[in-house]
Amino acid sequence: MQLWHRYQSVLSYLIFGGLTTLVNIVVFWLFNNFTSWPVWLSNAIAWFLSVLFAYITNKLWVFDSKTPTVKAVMAEATSFFGFRLLSFFVDEAIMVIGVTVLHGNSLLVKILDQVIIVVMNWFFSKLFIFKDRANKG
């Protein structure tokens, strides 16, 4: 139990980060395989839905963020989506280059892409977005 409390933030992030990654990959796969939409659009939809899922789970269970006012929630959400927008551009670049330019398998490129994105997002969340809670643990 001591290990859980000591590493709760990291372990929770890995669990919910894994679920977020799964949401991203599954939504991308569905749109990429069952529509004639371009890779970048399927990826953008997957990004949005997975970031929404990530914000809710990170706020409630990973960083236990308490925001007492609507203004505070909006500031936190704006920060979360803003930093995730940075990783979105990296995500899009990897997908477009990996699939369109290098002709890689879209699902394989997406999985490899998500490893990079998860690491980036962990640092953004830990160092900037939920820093008050993260630094208390």
mmCIF file with all atom_site columns, N, CA and C in Angstrom, residues 53-105:
data_model
loop_
_atom_site.group_PDB
_atom_site.id
_atom_site.type_symbol
_atom_site.label_atom_id
_atom_site.label_alt_id
_atom_site.label_comp_id
_atom_site.label_asym_id
_atom_site.label_entity_id
_atom_site.label_seq_id
_atom_site.pdbx_PDB_ins_code
_atom_site.Cartn_x
_atom_site.Cartn_y
_atom_site.Cartn_z
_atom_site.occupancy
_atom_site.B_iso_or_equiv
_atom_site.pdbx_formal_charge
_atom_site.auth_seq_id
_atom_site.auth_comp_id
_atom_site.auth_asym_id
_atom_site.auth_atom_id
_atom_site.pdbx_PDB_model_num
ATOM 1   N N  . PHE A 1 53  ? -11.333 12.734 -22.861 1.00 0.00 ? 53  PHE A N  1
ATOM 2   C CA . PHE A 1 53  ? -11.281 11.625 -21.908 1.00 0.00 ? 53  PHE A CA 1
ATOM 3   C C  . PHE A 1 53  ? -10.115 11.815 -20.932 1.00 0.00 ? 53  PHE A C  1
ATOM 4   N N  . ALA A 1 54  ? -8.960  12.192 -21.449 1.00 0.00 ? 54  ALA A N  1
ATOM 5   C CA . ALA A 1 54  ? -7.766  12.380 -20.611 1.00 0.00 ? 54  ALA A CA 1
ATOM 6   C C  . ALA A 1 54  ? -7.957  13.509 -19.606 1.00 0.00 ? 54  ALA A C  1
ATOM 7   N N  . TYR A 1 55  ? -8.560  14.608 -20.038 1.00 0.00 ? 55  TYR A N  1
ATOM 8   C CA . TYR A 1 55  ? -8.755  15.722 -19.106 1.00 0.00 ? 55  TYR A CA 1
ATOM 9   C C  . TYR A 1 55  ? -9.614  15.282 -17.920 1.00 0.00 ? 55  TYR A C  1
ATOM 10  N N  . ILE A 1 56  ? -10.703 14.630 -18.224 1.00 0.00 ? 56  ILE A N  1
ATOM 11  C CA . ILE A 1 56  ? -11.621 14.209 -17.159 1.00 0.00 ? 56  ILE A CA 1
ATOM 12  C C  . ILE A 1 56  ? -10.942 13.222 -16.214 1.00 0.00 ? 56  ILE A C  1
ATOM 13  N N  . THR A 1 57  ? -10.272 12.211 -16.760 1.00 0.00 ? 57  THR A N  1
ATOM 14  C CA . THR A 1 57  ? -9.639  11.211 -15.898 1.00 0.00 ? 57  THR A CA 1
ATOM 15  C C  . THR A 1 57  ? -8.433  11.781 -15.157 1.00 0.00 ? 57  THR A C  1
ATOM 16  N N  . ASN A 1 58  ? -7.638  12.627 -15.804 1.00 0.00 ? 58  ASN A N  1
ATOM 17  C CA . ASN A 1 58  ? -6.489  13.245 -15.130 1.00 0.00 ? 58  ASN A CA 1
ATOM 18  C C  . ASN A 1 58  ? -6.949  14.143 -13.995 1.00 0.00 ? 58  ASN A C  1
ATOM 19  N N  . LYS A 1 59  ? -7.985  14.919 -14.267 1.00 0.00 ? 59  LYS A N  1
ATOM 20  C CA . LYS A 1 59  ? -8.499  15.841 -13.264 1.00 0.00 ? 59  LYS A CA 1
ATOM 21  C C  . LYS A 1 59  ? -9.031  15.094 -12.042 1.00 0.00 ? 59  LYS A C  1
ATOM 22  N N  . LEU A 1 60  ? -9.839  14.073 -12.293 1.00 0.00 ? 60  LEU A N  1
ATOM 23  C CA . LEU A 1 60  ? -10.516 13.382 -11.199 1.00 0.00 ? 60  LEU A CA 1
ATOM 24  C C  . LEU A 1 60  ? -9.660  12.348 -10.485 1.00 0.00 ? 60  LEU A C  1
ATOM 25  N N  . TRP A 1 61  ? -8.889  11.556 -11.230 1.00 0.00 ? 61  TRP A N  1
ATOM 26  C CA . TRP A 1 61  ? -8.250  10.406 -10.607 1.00 0.00 ? 61  TRP A CA 1
ATOM 27  C C  . TRP A 1 61  ? -6.728  10.406 -10.613 1.00 0.00 ? 61  TRP A C  1
ATOM 28  N N  . VAL A 1 62  ? -6.109  11.101 -11.538 1.00 0.00 ? 62  VAL A N  1
ATOM 29  C CA . VAL A 1 62  ? -4.645  11.080 -11.576 1.00 0.00 ? 62  VAL A CA 1
ATOM 30  C C  . VAL A 1 62  ? -4.067  12.154 -10.670 1.00 0.00 ? 62  VAL A C  1
ATOM 31  N N  . PHE A 1 63  ? -4.493  13.389 -10.869 1.00 0.00 ? 63  PHE A N  1
ATOM 32  C CA . PHE A 1 63  ? -3.923  14.504 -10.117 1.00 0.00 ? 63  PHE A CA 1
ATOM 33  C C  . PHE A 1 63  ? -4.871  15.039 -9.046  1.00 0.00 ? 63  PHE A C  1
ATOM 34  N N  . ASP A 1 64  ? -6.079  14.456 -8.946  1.00 0.00 ? 64  ASP A N  1
ATOM 35  C CA . ASP A 1 64  ? -7.054  14.846 -7.922  1.00 0.00 ? 64  ASP A CA 1
ATOM 36  C C  . ASP A 1 64  ? -7.179  16.361 -7.816  1.00 0.00 ? 64  ASP A C  1
ATOM 37  N N  . SER A 1 65  ? -7.382  16.991 -8.962  1.00 0.00 ? 65  SER A N  1
ATOM 38  C CA . SER A 1 65  ? -7.412  18.446 -9.028  1.00 0.00 ? 65  SER A CA 1
ATOM 39  C C  . SER A 1 65  ? -8.759  18.991 -8.544  1.00 0.00 ? 65  SER A C  1
ATOM 40  N N  . LYS A 1 66  ? -8.700  19.881 -7.598  1.00 0.00 ? 66  LYS A N  1
ATOM 41  C CA . LYS A 1 66  ? -9.905  20.533 -7.064  1.00 0.00 ? 66  LYS A CA 1
ATOM 42  C C  . LYS A 1 66  ? -9.951  21.962 -7.603  1.00 0.00 ? 66  LYS A C  1
ATOM 43  N N  . THR A 1 67  ? -10.987 22.246 -8.335  1.00 0.00 ? 67  THR A N  1
ATOM 44  C CA . THR A 1 67  ? -11.167 23.595 -8.873  1.00 0.00 ? 67  THR A CA 1
ATOM 45  C C  . THR A 1 67  ? -12.491 24.127 -8.350  1.00 0.00 ? 67  THR A C  1
ATOM 46  N N  . PRO A 1 68  ? -12.450 25.104 -7.457  1.00 0.00 ? 68  PRO A N  1
ATOM 47  C CA . PRO A 1 68  ? -13.648 25.556 -6.745  1.00 0.00 ? 68  PRO A CA 1
ATOM 48  C C  . PRO A 1 68  ? -14.600 26.427 -7.561  1.00 0.00 ? 68  PRO A C  1
ATOM 49  N N  . THR A 1 69  ? -14.136 26.985 -8.665  1.00 0.00 ? 69  THR A N  1
ATOM 50  C CA . THR A 1 69  ? -14.999 27.882 -9.437  1.00 0.00 ? 69  THR A CA 1
ATOM 51  C C  . THR A 1 69  ? -15.011 27.477 -10.905 1.00 0.00 ? 69  THR A C  1
ATOM 52  N N  . VAL A 1 70  ? -16.017 27.923 -11.597 1.00 0.00 ? 70  VAL A N  1
ATOM 53  C CA . VAL A 1 70  ? -16.104 27.677 -13.038 1.00 0.00 ? 70  VAL A CA 1
ATOM 54  C C  . VAL A 1 70  ? -14.906 28.322 -13.737 1.00 0.00 ? 70  VAL A C  1
ATOM 55  N N  . LYS A 1 71  ? -14.526 29.508 -13.273 1.00 0.00 ? 71  LYS A N  1
ATOM 56  C CA . LYS A 1 71  ? -13.374 30.198 -13.855 1.00 0.00 ? 71  LYS A CA 1
ATOM 57  C C  . LYS A 1 71  ? -12.102 29.355 -13.708 1.00 0.00 ? 71  LYS A C  1
ATOM 58  N N  . ALA A 1 72  ? -11.921 28.724 -12.555 1.00 0.00 ? 72  ALA A N  1
ATOM 59  C CA . ALA A 1 72  ? -10.748 27.882 -12.322 1.00 0.00 ? 72  ALA A CA 1
ATOM 60  C C  . ALA A 1 72  ? -10.775 26.642 -13.216 1.00 0.00 ? 72  ALA A C  1
ATOM 61  N N  . VAL A 1 73  ? -11.953 26.043 -13.369 1.00 0.00 ? 73  VAL A N  1
ATOM 62  C CA . VAL A 1 73  ? -12.095 24.878 -14.250 1.00 0.00 ? 73  VAL A CA 1
ATOM 63  C C  . VAL A 1 73  ? -11.758 25.275 -15.682 1.00 0.00 ? 73  VAL A C  1
ATOM 64  N N  . MET A 1 74  ? -12.266 26.407 -16.125 1.00 0.00 ? 74  MET A N  1
ATOM 65  C CA . MET A 1 74  ? -11.997 26.869 -17.496 1.00 0.00 ? 74  MET A CA 1
ATOM 66  C C  . MET A 1 74  ? -10.508 27.144 -17.706 1.00 0.00 ? 74  MET A C  1
ATOM 67  N N  . ALA A 1 75  ? -9.857  27.728 -16.720 1.00 0.00 ? 75  ALA A N  1
ATOM 68  C CA . ALA A 1 75  ? -8.419  28.003 -16.833 1.00 0.00 ? 75  ALA A CA 1
ATOM 69  C C  . ALA A 1 75  ? -7.637  26.694 -16.910 1.00 0.00 ? 75  ALA A C  1
ATOM 70  N N  . GLU A 1 76  ? -7.999  25.746 -16.064 1.00 0.00 ? 76  GLU A N  1
ATOM 71  C CA . GLU A 1 76  ? -7.325  24.452 -16.055 1.00 0.00 ? 76  GLU A CA 1
ATOM 72  C C  . GLU A 1 76  ? -7.552  23.707 -17.375 1.00 0.00 ? 76  GLU A C  1
ATOM 73  N N  . ALA A 1 77  ? -8.804  23.676 -17.847 1.00 0.00 ? 77  ALA A N  1
ATOM 74  C CA . ALA A 1 77  ? -9.132  22.988 -19.100 1.00 0.00 ? 77  ALA A CA 1
ATOM 75  C C  . ALA A 1 77  ? -8.432  23.648 -20.278 1.00 0.00 ? 77  ALA A C  1
ATOM 76  N N  . THR A 1 78  ? -8.391  24.976 -20.279 1.00 0.00 ? 78  THR A N  1
ATOM 77  C CA . THR A 1 78  ? -7.707  25.702 -21.352 1.00 0.00 ? 78  THR A CA 1
ATOM 78  C C  . THR A 1 78  ? -6.221  25.362 -21.356 1.00 0.00 ? 78  THR A C  1
ATOM 79  N N  . SER A 1 79  ? -5.625  25.307 -20.184 1.00 0.00 ? 79  SER A N  1
ATOM 80  C CA . SER A 1 79  ? -4.216  24.940 -20.069 1.00 0.00 ? 79  SER A CA 1
ATOM 81  C C  . SER A 1 79  ? -3.997  23.508 -20.555 1.00 0.00 ? 79  SER A C  1
ATOM 82  N N  . PHE A 1 80  ? -4.862  22.598 -20.128 1.00 0.00 ? 80  PHE A N  1
ATOM 83  C CA . PHE A 1 80  ? -4.746  21.190 -20.509 1.00 0.00 ? 80  PHE A CA 1
ATOM 84  C C  . PHE A 1 80  ? -4.835  21.045 -22.023 1.00 0.00 ? 80  PHE A C  1
ATOM 85  N N  . PHE A 1 81  ? -5.890  21.601 -22.615 1.00 0.00 ? 81  PHE A N  1
ATOM 86  C CA . PHE A 1 81  ? -6.067  21.482 -24.061 1.00 0.00 ? 81  PHE A CA 1
ATOM 87  C C  . PHE A 1 81  ? -4.984  22.245 -24.811 1.00 0.00 ? 81  PHE A C  1
ATOM 88  N N  . GLY A 1 82  ? -4.534  23.362 -24.255 1.00 0.00 ? 82  GLY A N  1
ATOM 89  C CA . GLY A 1 82  ? -3.471  24.139 -24.894 1.00 0.00 ? 82  GLY A CA 1
ATOM 90  C C  . GLY A 1 82  ? -2.176  23.359 -25.008 1.00 0.00 ? 82  GLY A C  1
ATOM 91  N N  . PHE A 1 83  ? -1.764  22.741 -23.898 1.00 0.00 ? 83  PHE A N  1
ATOM 92  C CA . PHE A 1 83  ? -0.540  21.939 -23.949 1.00 0.00 ? 83  PHE A CA 1
ATOM 93  C C  . PHE A 1 83  ? -0.731  20.704 -24.809 1.00 0.00 ? 83  PHE A C  1
ATOM 94  N N  . ARG A 1 84  ? -1.906  20.114 -24.753 1.00 0.00 ? 84  ARG A N  1
ATOM 95  C CA . ARG A 1 84  ? -2.177  18.957 -25.608 1.00 0.00 ? 84  ARG A CA 1
ATOM 96  C C  . ARG A 1 84  ? -2.205  19.357 -27.077 1.00 0.00 ? 84  ARG A C  1
ATOM 97  N N  . LEU A 1 85  ? -2.551  20.608 -27.339 1.00 0.00 ? 85  LEU A N  1
ATOM 98  C CA . LEU A 1 85  ? -2.518  21.086 -28.716 1.00 0.00 ? 85  LEU A CA 1
ATOM 99  C C  . LEU A 1 85  ? -1.086  21.068 -29.253 1.00 0.00 ? 85  LEU A C  1
ATOM 100 N N  . LEU A 1 86  ? -0.127  21.370 -28.384 1.00 0.00 ? 86  LEU A N  1
ATOM 101 C CA . LEU A 1 86  ? 1.277   21.269 -28.791 1.00 0.00 ? 86  LEU A CA 1
ATOM 102 C C  . LEU A 1 86  ? 1.612   19.841 -29.214 1.00 0.00 ? 86  LEU A C  1
ATOM 103 N N  . SER A 1 87  ? 1.186   18.874 -28.404 1.00 0.00 ? 87  SER A N  1
ATOM 104 C CA . SER A 1 87  ? 1.471   17.482 -28.761 1.00 0.00 ? 87  SER A CA 1
ATOM 105 C C  . SER A 1 87  ? 0.634   17.037 -29.962 1.00 0.00 ? 87  SER A C  1
ATOM 106 N N  . PHE A 1 88  ? -0.507  17.671 -30.186 1.00 0.00 ? 88  PHE A N  1
ATOM 107 C CA . PHE A 1 88  ? -1.328  17.358 -31.361 1.00 0.00 ? 88  PHE A CA 1
ATOM 108 C C  . PHE A 1 88  ? -0.558  17.626 -32.651 1.00 0.00 ? 88  PHE A C  1
ATOM 109 N N  . PHE A 1 89  ? 0.172   18.731 -32.691 1.00 0.00 ? 89  PHE A N  1
ATOM 110 C CA . PHE A 1 89  ? 0.928   19.048 -33.903 1.00 0.00 ? 89  PHE A CA 1
ATOM 111 C C  . PHE A 1 89  ? 2.044   18.029 -34.136 1.00 0.00 ? 89  PHE A C  1
ATOM 112 N N  . VAL A 1 90  ? 2.664   17.561 -33.066 1.00 0.00 ? 90  VAL A N  1
ATOM 113 C CA . VAL A 1 90  ? 3.666   16.499 -33.190 1.00 0.00 ? 90  VAL A CA 1
ATOM 114 C C  . VAL A 1 90  ? 2.979   15.217 -33.665 1.00 0.00 ? 90  VAL A C  1
ATOM 115 N N  . ASP A 1 91  ? 1.835   14.908 -33.078 1.00 0.00 ? 91  ASP A N  1
ATOM 116 C CA . ASP A 1 91  ? 1.032   13.743 -33.445 1.00 0.00 ? 91  ASP A CA 1
ATOM 117 C C  . ASP A 1 91  ? 0.680   13.780 -34.930 1.00 0.00 ? 91  ASP A C  1
ATOM 118 N N  . GLU A 1 92  ? 0.149   14.897 -35.378 1.00 0.00 ? 92  GLU A N  1
ATOM 119 C CA . GLU A 1 92  ? -0.232  15.037 -36.795 1.00 0.00 ? 92  GLU A CA 1
ATOM 120 C C  . GLU A 1 92  ? 0.977   14.880 -37.710 1.00 0.00 ? 92  GLU A C  1
ATOM 121 N N  . ALA A 1 93  ? 2.092   15.492 -37.340 1.00 0.00 ? 93  ALA A N  1
ATOM 122 C CA . ALA A 1 93  ? 3.302   15.410 -38.174 1.00 0.00 ? 93  ALA A CA 1
ATOM 123 C C  . ALA A 1 93  ? 3.773   13.964 -38.287 1.00 0.00 ? 93  ALA A C  1
ATOM 124 N N  . ILE A 1 94  ? 3.804   13.257 -37.160 1.00 0.00 ? 94  ILE A N  1
ATOM 125 C CA . ILE A 1 94  ? 4.231   11.851 -37.193 1.00 0.00 ? 94  ILE A CA 1
ATOM 126 C C  . ILE A 1 94  ? 3.297   11.032 -38.071 1.00 0.00 ? 94  ILE A C  1
ATOM 127 N N  . MET A 1 95  ? 1.996   11.235 -37.928 1.00 0.00 ? 95  MET A N  1
ATOM 128 C CA . MET A 1 95  ? 1.028   10.465 -38.705 1.00 0.00 ? 95  MET A CA 1
ATOM 129 C C  . MET A 1 95  ? 1.112   10.777 -40.200 1.00 0.00 ? 95  MET A C  1
ATOM 130 N N  . VAL A 1 96  ? 1.162   12.044 -40.538 1.00 0.00 ? 96  VAL A N  1
ATOM 131 C CA . VAL A 1 96  ? 1.201   12.418 -41.963 1.00 0.00 ? 96  VAL A CA 1
ATOM 132 C C  . VAL A 1 96  ? 2.504   11.944 -42.605 1.00 0.00 ? 96  VAL A C  1
ATOM 133 N N  . ILE A 1 97  ? 3.614   12.182 -41.928 1.00 0.00 ? 97  ILE A N  1
ATOM 134 C CA . ILE A 1 97  ? 4.897   11.745 -42.484 1.00 0.00 ? 97  ILE A CA 1
ATOM 135 C C  . ILE A 1 97  ? 4.977   10.222 -42.521 1.00 0.00 ? 97  ILE A C  1
ATOM 136 N N  . GLY A 1 98  ? 4.584   9.580  -41.418 1.00 0.00 ? 98  GLY A N  1
ATOM 137 C CA . GLY A 1 98  ? 4.676   8.122  -41.338 1.00 0.00 ? 98  GLY A CA 1
ATOM 138 C C  . GLY A 1 98  ? 3.787   7.389  -42.329 1.00 0.00 ? 98  GLY A C  1
ATOM 139 N N  . VAL A 1 99  ? 2.588   7.904  -42.545 1.00 0.00 ? 99  VAL A N  1
ATOM 140 C CA . VAL A 1 99  ? 1.634   7.211  -43.416 1.00 0.00 ? 99  VAL A CA 1
ATOM 141 C C  . VAL A 1 99  ? 1.710   7.718  -44.856 1.00 0.00 ? 99  VAL A C  1
ATOM 142 N N  . THR A 1 100 ? 1.673   9.035  -45.023 1.00 0.00 ? 100 THR A N  1
ATOM 143 C CA . THR A 1 100 ? 1.595   9.607  -46.367 1.00 0.00 ? 100 THR A CA 1
ATOM 144 C C  . THR A 1 100 ? 2.948   9.639  -47.070 1.00 0.00 ? 100 THR A C  1
ATOM 145 N N  . VAL A 1 101 ? 3.976   10.061 -46.363 1.00 0.00 ? 101 VAL A N  1
ATOM 146 C CA . VAL A 1 101 ? 5.302   10.200 -46.994 1.00 0.00 ? 101 VAL A CA 1
ATOM 147 C C  . VAL A 1 101 ? 6.057   8.870  -46.992 1.00 0.00 ? 101 VAL A C  1
ATOM 148 N N  . LEU A 1 102 ? 6.111   8.205  -45.835 1.00 0.00 ? 102 LEU A N  1
ATOM 149 C CA . LEU A 1 102 ? 6.887   6.964  -45.725 1.00 0.00 ? 102 LEU A CA 1
ATOM 150 C C  . LEU A 1 102 ? 6.068   5.710  -46.042 1.00 0.00 ? 102 LEU A C  1
ATOM 151 N N  . HIS A 1 103 ? 4.759   5.870  -46.217 1.00 0.00 ? 103 HIS A N  1
ATOM 152 C CA . HIS A 1 103 ? 3.841   4.783  -46.580 1.00 0.00 ? 103 HIS A CA 1
ATOM 153 C C  . HIS A 1 103 ? 3.835   3.645  -45.553 1.00 0.00 ? 103 HIS A C  1
ATOM 154 N N  . GLY A 1 104 ? 3.928   4.027  -44.271 1.00 0.00 ? 104 GLY A N  1
ATOM 155 C CA . GLY A 1 104 ? 3.865   3.037  -43.199 1.00 0.00 ? 104 GLY A CA 1
ATOM 156 C C  . GLY A 1 104 ? 2.441   2.597  -42.949 1.00 0.00 ? 104 GLY A C  1
ATOM 157 N N  . ASN A 1 105 ? 2.291   1.473  -42.298 1.00 0.00 ? 105 ASN A N  1
ATOM 158 C CA . ASN A 1 105 ? 0.980   0.982  -41.893 1.00 0.00 ? 105 ASN A CA 1
ATOM 159 C C  . ASN A 1 105 ? 0.392   1.973  -40.898 1.00 0.00 ? 105 ASN A C  1
#
